[in-house]
Short mmCIF file of C-alpha atoms in Angstrom, two decimals:
data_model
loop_
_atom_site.label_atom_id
_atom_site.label_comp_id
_atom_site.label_asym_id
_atom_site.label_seq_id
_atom_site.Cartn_x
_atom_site.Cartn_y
_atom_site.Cartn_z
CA UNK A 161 63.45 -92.99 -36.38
CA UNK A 162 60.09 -91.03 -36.13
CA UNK A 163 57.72 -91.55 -34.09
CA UNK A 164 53.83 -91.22 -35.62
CA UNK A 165 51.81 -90.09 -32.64
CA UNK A 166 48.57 -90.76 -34.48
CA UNK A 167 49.72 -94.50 -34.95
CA UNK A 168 50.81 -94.86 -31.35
CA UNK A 169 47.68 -93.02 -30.30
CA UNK A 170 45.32 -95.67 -31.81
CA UNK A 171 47.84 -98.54 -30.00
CA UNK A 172 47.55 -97.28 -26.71
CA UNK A 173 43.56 -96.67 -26.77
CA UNK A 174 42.76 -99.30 -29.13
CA UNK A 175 44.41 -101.94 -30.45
CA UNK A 176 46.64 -102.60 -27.04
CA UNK A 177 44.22 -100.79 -24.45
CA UNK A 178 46.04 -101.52 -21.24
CA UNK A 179 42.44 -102.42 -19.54
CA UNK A 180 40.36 -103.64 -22.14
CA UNK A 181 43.11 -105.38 -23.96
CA UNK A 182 45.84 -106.31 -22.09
CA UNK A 183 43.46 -106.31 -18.55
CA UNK A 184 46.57 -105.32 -16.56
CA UNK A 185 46.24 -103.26 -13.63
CA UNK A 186 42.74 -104.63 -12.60
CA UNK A 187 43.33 -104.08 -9.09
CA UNK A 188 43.14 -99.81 -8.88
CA UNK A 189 40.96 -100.47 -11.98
CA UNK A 190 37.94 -102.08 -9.93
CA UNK A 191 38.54 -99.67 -7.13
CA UNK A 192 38.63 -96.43 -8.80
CA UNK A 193 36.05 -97.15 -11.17
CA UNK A 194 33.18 -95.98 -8.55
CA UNK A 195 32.55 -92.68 -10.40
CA UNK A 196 33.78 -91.06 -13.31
CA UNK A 197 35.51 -88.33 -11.33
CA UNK A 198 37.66 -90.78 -9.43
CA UNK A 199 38.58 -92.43 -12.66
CA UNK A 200 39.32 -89.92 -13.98
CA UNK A 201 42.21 -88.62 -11.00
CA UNK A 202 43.51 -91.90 -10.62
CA UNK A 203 43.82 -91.85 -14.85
CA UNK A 204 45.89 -88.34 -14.85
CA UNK A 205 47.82 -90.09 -11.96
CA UNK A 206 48.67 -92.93 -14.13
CA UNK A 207 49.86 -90.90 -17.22
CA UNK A 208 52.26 -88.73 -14.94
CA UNK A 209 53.43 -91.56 -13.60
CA UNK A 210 54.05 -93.87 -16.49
CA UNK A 211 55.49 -91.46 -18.64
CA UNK A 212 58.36 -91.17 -16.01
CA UNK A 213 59.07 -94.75 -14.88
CA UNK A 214 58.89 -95.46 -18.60
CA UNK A 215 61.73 -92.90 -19.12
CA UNK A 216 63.83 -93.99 -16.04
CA UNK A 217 63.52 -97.54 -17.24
CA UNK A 218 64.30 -96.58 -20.59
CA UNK A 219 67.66 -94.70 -19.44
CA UNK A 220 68.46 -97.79 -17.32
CA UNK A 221 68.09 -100.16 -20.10
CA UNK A 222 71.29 -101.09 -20.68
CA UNK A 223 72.87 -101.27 -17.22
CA UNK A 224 69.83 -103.50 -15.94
CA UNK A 225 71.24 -107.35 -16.27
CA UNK A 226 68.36 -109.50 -17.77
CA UNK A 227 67.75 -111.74 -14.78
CA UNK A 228 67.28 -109.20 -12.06
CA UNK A 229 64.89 -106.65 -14.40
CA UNK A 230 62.10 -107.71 -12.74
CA UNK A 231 63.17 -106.68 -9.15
CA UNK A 232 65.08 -103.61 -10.20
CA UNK A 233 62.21 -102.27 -12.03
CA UNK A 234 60.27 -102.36 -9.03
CA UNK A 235 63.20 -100.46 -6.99
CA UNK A 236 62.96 -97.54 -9.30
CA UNK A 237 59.24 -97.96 -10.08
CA UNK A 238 58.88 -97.70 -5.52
CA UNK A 239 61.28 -95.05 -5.45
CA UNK A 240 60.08 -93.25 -8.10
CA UNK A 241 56.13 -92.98 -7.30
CA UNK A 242 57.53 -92.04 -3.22
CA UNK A 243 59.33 -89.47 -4.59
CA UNK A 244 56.50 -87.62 -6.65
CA UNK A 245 54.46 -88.25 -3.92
CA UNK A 246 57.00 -87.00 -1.71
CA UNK A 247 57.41 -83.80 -3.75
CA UNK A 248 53.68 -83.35 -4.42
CA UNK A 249 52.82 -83.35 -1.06
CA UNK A 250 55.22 -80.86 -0.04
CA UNK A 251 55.01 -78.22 -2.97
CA UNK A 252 51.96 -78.63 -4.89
CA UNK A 253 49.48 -79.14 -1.57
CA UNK A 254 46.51 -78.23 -3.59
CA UNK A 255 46.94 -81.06 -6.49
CA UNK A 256 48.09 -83.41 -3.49
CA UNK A 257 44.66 -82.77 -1.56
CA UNK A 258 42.84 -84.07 -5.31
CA UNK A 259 45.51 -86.99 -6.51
CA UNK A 260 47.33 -87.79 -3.18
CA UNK A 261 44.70 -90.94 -2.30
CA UNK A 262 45.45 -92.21 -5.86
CA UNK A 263 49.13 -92.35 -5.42
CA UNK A 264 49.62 -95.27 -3.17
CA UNK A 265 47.40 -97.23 -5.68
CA UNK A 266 49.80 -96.57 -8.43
CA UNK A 267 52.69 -98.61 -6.64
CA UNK A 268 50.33 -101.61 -6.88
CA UNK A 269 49.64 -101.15 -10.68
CA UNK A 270 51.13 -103.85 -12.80
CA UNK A 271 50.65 -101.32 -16.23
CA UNK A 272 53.50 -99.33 -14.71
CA UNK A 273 55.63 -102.68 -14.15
CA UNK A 274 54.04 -104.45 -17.49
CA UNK A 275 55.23 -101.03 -19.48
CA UNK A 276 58.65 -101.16 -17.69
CA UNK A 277 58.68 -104.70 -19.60
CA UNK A 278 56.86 -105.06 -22.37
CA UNK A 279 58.15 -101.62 -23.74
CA UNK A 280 60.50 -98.98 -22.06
CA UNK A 281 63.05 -102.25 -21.42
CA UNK A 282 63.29 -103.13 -25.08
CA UNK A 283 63.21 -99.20 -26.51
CA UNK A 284 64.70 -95.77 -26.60
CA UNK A 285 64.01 -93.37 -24.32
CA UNK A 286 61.76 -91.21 -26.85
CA UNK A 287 59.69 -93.57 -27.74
CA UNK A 288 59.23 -94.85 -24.36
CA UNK A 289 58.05 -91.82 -23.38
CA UNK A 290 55.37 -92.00 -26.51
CA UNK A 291 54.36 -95.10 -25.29
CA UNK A 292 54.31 -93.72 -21.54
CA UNK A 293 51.49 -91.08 -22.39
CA UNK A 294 49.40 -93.21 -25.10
CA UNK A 295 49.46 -95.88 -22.61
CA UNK A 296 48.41 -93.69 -19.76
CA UNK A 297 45.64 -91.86 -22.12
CA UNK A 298 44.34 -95.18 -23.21
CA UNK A 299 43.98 -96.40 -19.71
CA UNK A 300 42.57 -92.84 -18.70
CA UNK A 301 39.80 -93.02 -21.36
CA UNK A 302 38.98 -97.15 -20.25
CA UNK A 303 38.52 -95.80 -17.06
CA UNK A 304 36.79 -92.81 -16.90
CA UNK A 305 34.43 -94.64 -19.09
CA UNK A 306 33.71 -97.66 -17.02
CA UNK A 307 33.32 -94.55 -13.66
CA UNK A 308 30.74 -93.09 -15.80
CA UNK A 309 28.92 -96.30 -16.64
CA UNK A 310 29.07 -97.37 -12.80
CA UNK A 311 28.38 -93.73 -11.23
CA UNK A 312 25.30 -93.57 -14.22
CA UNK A 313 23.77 -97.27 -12.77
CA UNK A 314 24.66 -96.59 -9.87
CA UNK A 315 23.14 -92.86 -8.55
CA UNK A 316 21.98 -91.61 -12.34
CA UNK A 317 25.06 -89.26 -12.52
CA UNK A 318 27.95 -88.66 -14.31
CA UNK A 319 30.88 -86.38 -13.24
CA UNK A 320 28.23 -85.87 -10.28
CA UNK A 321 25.66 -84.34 -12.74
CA UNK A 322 22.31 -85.86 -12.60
CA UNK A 323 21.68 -87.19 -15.70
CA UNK A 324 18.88 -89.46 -15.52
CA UNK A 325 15.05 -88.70 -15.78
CA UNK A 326 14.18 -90.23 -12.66
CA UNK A 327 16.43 -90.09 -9.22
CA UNK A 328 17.49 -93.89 -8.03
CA UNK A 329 19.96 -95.88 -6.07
CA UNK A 330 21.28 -98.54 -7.02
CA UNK A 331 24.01 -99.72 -4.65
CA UNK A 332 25.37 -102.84 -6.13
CA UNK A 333 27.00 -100.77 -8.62
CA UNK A 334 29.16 -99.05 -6.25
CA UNK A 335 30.22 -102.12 -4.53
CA UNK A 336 32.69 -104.11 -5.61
CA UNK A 337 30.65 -106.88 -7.60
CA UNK A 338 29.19 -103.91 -9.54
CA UNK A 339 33.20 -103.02 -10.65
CA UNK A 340 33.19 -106.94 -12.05
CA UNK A 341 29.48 -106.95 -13.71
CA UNK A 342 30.08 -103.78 -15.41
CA UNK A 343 34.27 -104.71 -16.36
CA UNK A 344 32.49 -108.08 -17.75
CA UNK A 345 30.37 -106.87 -19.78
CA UNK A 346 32.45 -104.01 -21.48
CA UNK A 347 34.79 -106.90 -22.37
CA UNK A 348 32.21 -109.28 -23.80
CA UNK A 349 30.79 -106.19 -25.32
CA UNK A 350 34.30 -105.76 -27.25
CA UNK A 351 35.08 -109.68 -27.63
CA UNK A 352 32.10 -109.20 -29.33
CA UNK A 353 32.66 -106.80 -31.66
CA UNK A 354 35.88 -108.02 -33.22
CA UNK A 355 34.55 -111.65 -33.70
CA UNK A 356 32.22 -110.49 -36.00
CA UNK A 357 34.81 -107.84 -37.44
CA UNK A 358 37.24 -111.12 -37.80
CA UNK B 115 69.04 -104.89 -25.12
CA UNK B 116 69.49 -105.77 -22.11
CA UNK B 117 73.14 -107.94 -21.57
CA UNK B 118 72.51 -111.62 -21.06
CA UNK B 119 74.61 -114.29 -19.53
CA UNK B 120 75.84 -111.57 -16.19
CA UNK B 121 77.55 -113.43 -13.85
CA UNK B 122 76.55 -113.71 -10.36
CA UNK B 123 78.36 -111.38 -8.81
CA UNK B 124 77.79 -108.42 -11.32
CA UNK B 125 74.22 -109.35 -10.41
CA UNK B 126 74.86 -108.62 -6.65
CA UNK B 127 76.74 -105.22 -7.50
CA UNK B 128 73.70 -103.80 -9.79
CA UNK B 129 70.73 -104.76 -7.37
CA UNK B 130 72.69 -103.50 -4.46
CA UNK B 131 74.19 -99.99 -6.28
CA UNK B 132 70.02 -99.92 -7.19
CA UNK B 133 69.16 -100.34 -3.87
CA UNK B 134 71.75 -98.23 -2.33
CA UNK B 135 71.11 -95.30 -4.78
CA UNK B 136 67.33 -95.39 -4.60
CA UNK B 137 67.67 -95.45 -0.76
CA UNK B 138 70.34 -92.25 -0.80
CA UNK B 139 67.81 -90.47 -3.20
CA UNK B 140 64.72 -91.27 -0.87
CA UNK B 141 66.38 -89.93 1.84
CA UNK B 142 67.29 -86.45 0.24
CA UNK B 143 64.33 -86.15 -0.90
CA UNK B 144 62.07 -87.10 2.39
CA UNK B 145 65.04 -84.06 3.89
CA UNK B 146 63.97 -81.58 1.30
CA UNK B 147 60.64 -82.50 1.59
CA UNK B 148 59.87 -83.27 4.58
CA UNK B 149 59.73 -79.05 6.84
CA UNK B 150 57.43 -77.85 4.02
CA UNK B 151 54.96 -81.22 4.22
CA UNK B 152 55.11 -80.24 8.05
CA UNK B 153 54.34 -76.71 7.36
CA UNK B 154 51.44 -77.96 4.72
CA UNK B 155 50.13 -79.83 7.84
CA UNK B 156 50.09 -77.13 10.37
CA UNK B 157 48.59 -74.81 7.69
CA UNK B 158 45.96 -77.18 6.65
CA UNK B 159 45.07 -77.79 10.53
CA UNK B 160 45.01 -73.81 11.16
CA UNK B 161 42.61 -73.44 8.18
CA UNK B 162 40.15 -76.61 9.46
CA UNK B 163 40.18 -74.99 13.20
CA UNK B 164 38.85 -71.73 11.54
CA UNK B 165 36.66 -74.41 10.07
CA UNK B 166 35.24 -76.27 13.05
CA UNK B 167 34.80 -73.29 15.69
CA UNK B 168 32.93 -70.01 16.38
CA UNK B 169 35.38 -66.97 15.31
CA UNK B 170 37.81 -66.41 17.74
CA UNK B 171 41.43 -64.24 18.53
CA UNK B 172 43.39 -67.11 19.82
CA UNK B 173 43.69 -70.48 20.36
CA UNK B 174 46.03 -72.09 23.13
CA UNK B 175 47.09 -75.48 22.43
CA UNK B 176 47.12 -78.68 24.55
CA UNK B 177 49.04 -81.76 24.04
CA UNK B 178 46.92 -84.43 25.90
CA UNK B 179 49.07 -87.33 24.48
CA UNK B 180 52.35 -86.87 23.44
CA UNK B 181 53.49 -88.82 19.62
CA UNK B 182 55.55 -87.78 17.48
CA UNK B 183 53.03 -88.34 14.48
CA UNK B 184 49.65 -88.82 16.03
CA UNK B 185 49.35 -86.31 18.99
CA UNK B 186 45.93 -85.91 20.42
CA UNK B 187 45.77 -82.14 21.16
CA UNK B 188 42.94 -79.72 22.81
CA UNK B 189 42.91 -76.03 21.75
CA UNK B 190 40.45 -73.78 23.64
CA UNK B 191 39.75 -70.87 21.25
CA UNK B 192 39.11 -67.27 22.68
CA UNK B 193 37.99 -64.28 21.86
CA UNK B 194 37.77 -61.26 23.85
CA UNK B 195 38.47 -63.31 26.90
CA UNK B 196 35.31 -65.48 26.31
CA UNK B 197 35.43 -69.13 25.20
CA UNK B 198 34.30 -69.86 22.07
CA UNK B 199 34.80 -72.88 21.14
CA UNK B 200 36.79 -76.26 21.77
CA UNK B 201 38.77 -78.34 19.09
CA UNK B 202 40.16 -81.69 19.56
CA UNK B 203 42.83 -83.44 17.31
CA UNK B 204 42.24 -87.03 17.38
CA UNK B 205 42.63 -90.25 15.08
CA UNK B 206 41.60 -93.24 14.65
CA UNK B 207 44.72 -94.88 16.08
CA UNK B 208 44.08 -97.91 17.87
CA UNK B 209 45.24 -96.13 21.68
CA UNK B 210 46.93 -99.12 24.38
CA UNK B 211 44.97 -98.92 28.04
CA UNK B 212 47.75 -96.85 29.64
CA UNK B 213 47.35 -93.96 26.54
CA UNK B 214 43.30 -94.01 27.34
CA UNK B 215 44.02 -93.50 31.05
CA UNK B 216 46.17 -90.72 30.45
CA UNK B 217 43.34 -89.12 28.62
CA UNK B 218 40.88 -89.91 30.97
CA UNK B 219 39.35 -92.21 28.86
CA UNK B 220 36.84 -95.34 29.61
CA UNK B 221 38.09 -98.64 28.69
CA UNK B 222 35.06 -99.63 27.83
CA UNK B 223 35.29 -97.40 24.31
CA UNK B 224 35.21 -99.51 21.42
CA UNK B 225 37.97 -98.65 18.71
CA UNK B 226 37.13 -99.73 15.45
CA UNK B 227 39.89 -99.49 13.05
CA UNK B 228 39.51 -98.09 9.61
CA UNK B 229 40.62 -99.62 5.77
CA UNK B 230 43.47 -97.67 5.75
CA UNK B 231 45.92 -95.45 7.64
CA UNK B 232 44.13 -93.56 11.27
CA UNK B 233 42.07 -91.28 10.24
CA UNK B 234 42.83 -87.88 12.05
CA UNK B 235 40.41 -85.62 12.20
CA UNK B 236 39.34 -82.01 13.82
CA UNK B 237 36.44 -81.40 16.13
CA UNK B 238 34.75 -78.42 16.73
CA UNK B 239 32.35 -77.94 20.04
CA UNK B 240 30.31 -74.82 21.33
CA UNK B 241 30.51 -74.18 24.74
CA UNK B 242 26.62 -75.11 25.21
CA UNK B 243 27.33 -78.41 23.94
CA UNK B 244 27.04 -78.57 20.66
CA UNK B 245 29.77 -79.88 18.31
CA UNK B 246 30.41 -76.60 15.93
CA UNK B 247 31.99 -78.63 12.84
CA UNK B 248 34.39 -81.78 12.03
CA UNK B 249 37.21 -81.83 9.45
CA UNK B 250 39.74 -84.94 8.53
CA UNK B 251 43.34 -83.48 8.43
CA UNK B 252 44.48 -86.64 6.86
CA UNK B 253 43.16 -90.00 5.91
CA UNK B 254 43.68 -93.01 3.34
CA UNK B 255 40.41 -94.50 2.98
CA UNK B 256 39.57 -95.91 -0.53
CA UNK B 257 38.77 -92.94 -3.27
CA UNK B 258 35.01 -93.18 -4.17
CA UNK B 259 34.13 -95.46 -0.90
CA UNK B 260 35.47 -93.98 2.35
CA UNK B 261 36.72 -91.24 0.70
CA UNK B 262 33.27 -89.79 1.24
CA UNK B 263 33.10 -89.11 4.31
CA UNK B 264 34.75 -85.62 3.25
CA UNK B 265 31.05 -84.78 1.85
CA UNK B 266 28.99 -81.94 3.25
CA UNK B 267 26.05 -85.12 3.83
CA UNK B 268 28.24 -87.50 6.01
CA UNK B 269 29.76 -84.44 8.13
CA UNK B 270 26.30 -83.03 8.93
CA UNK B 271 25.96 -86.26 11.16
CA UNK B 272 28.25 -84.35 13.64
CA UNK B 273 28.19 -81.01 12.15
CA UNK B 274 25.27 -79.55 14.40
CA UNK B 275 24.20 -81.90 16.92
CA UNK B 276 23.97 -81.71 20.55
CA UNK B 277 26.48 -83.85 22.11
CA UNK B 278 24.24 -85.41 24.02
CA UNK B 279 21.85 -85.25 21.72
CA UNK B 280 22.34 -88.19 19.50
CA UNK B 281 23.04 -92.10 19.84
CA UNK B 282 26.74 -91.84 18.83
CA UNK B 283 26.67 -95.29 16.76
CA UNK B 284 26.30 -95.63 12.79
CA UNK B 285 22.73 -97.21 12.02
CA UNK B 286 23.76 -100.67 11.47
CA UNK B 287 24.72 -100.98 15.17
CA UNK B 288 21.11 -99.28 16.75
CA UNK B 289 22.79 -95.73 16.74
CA UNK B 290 21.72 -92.52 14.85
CA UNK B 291 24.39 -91.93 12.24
CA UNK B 292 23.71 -92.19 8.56
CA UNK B 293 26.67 -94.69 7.57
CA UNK B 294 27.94 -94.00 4.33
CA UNK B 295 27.11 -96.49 2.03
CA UNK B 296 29.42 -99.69 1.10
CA UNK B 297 31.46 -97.92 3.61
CA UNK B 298 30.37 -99.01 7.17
CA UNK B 299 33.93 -99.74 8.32
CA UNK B 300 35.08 -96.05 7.92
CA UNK B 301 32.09 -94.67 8.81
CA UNK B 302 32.20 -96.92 12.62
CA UNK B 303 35.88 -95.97 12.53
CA UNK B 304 35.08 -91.60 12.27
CA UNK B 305 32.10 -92.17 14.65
CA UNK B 306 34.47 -94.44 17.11
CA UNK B 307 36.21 -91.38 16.89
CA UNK B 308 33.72 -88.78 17.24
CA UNK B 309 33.36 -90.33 20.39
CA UNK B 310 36.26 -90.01 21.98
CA UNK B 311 36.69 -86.34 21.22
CA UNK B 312 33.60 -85.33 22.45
CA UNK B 313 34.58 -87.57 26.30
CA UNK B 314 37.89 -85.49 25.79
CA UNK B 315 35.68 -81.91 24.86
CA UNK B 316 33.40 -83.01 28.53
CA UNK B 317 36.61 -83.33 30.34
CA UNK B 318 37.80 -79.75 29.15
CA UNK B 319 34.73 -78.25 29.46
CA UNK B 320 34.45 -79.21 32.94
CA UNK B 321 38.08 -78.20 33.79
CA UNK B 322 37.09 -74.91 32.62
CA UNK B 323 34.11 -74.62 34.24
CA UNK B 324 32.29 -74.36 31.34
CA UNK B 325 29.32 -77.14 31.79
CA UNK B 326 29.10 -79.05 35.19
#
């Protein structure tokens, strides 16, 4: 069985975008969203992540009975993220000091869990892996774009660079009703789109 | 696929063996792990005291409240014999009536919690009275919110000013610090803070003879 990376690609940022699409994990979504630089750390977070619980999960397949999934998933999905924080924090200080306030947000992400059963429970450990990193990428890219959109209303930046003609505030943006204005819209934006595709 | 129809008690066996293993593995790991994230900590803290006082030789260390993860410490920073500068460790912590006593504290302090774990935080005074520099050692505060109060703008609040220069309240409550915006909670938290470490800096100051 091969896996086409392209094809899988497209899945994970289009066709089942874990925020757009499947609007899991709206919680760290909302809060992360402020700027595009926080998106984007709590994004590389999420891939690392993801692509390793799906793998674990993936191994585990077969010796997790059917009725308990749900809470064994979240054993290893708990242990898992406090061990790479664990070991980030004591090895790799640096990358701690720029992802470590992301972490604890991760145990609280239902992609990682809805992966763990929509996918990695049901496939190999290959292509859960796939599915780890297009998953991760797709919710990277939904992400970093909504932190732009808010941190550009918001303070006329993006990635911190002023991009707008004129210098303004805007502080609703940055609060949280700004993280549901700007989430609703993207997704009517979208709903739009494919009504008149369909 | 996953094998349906397990009976109950292979049901018990798995979740517990799950539990059991991820609870072995969390533990060798936090024993691995957990000299160098103490190391980490005391080179992180050694770094933000070069941060938050004049240049010095040496710093002597005080522990003015004794906890195993929260201590409130006082280093008095020398060089040549001369005081430079004072540091003081504090947090955020929520500290009972007998633990302000022992620091010679005033009940009367308010202690504002913030969103997430204490704060703990490094600050740097002159000997004239001035508070040299602040730096957080460790906090949780929301990425993008209270995660700001890491920026250059929110530290030169405290960064600068006389200690009794300054009402030492955000804004919102009639005082003269700039609270970070959407993030009042932290900001009252830090300042709370702030506070505290400079009634702790007086008391040292004194002790040394240092200001009257």
């Amino acid at each position: 069985m091969s896996i086409n990376f392209k094809n899988e690609l497209y899945r994970g940022i289009v066709t089942e975008n874990p925020i757009f699409r499947i609007v899991l994990g709206m919680c760290p979504t909302l809060a992360t969203s402020t700027s595009a630089m926080n998106a984007l750390g709590m994004g590389v977070s999420v891939i690392a992540v993801l692509t390793c619980s799906n793998m674990v999960i993936s191994m585990l397949r077969n010796v997790i009975p059917d009725k308990v999934r749900i809470p064994a998933f979240i054993v290893v999905i708990a242990t898992f993220v406090t061990v790479v924080d664990l070991l980030i924090a004591a090895f790799i200080p640096p990358l701690y000091e720029a992802l470590g306030i992301f972490i604890p947000l991760i145990v609280v992400n239902c992609i990682i869990l809805g992966r763990a059963e929509a996918y990695a429970a049901k496939n190999p450990v290959l292509p859960s892996i796939v599915d780890g990193i297009v998953m991760g990428i797709g919710f990277t890219l939904s992400l970093t774009m909504l932190g732009a959109m808010r941190e550009f209303l918001s303070a006329g930046m993006i990635f911190g660079y002023a991009i707008a003609p004129f210098k303004h505030q805007f502080i609703l943006m940055i609060l949280a009703p700004g993280a549901f204005i700007t989430l609703g819209l993207v997704l009517a934006g979208i709903n739009f789109i494919q009504n008149k595709e369909s | 696929m996953m094998k349906r129809g397990s009976s109950d008690l292979k049901l018990l066996v798995v979740l517990t063996v799950f539990s059991a293993v991820s609870g072995l593995l969390l533990a060798l790991v936090n024993d691995v792990t957990k000299d160098r994230i103490a190391m980490v900590k005391v080179i992180k803290q050694q770094k933000a005291l070069l941060e938050v006082v004049e240049p010095f030789d040496t710093c002597e260390t005080e522990t003015l409240l004794n906890d195993p993860f929260d201590p409130v410490e006082a280093f008095t920073c020398k060089k040549a014999g001369a005081v430079t500068g004072i540091a003081v460790k504090i947090s955020s912590r929520l500290l009972s009536a007998e633990e302000m006593k022992k620091l010679n504290l005033s009940d009367s302090l308010k202690q504002p919690q913030a969103y997430g774990d204490p704060i703990k935080m490094l600050v740097g005074f002159s000997p004239a009275g001035k508070i040299s520099g602040i730096s957080f050692l460790e906090h949780k505060e929301t990425p993008g919110l209270g995660s700001n109060i890491e920026k250059k703008e929110f530290k030169a609040n405290y960064a600068g000013a006389m200690v009794e220069g300054k009402k030492w309240s955000v804004k919102k409550d009639g005082g003269d610090v700039e609270q970070l915006t959407a993030a009042t909670i932290t900001s009252r938290a830090v300042t709370a803070s702030v506070v505290k470490a400079i009634e702790i800096y007086k008391n040292k100051a004194k002790s040394l003879n240092i200001i009257k």
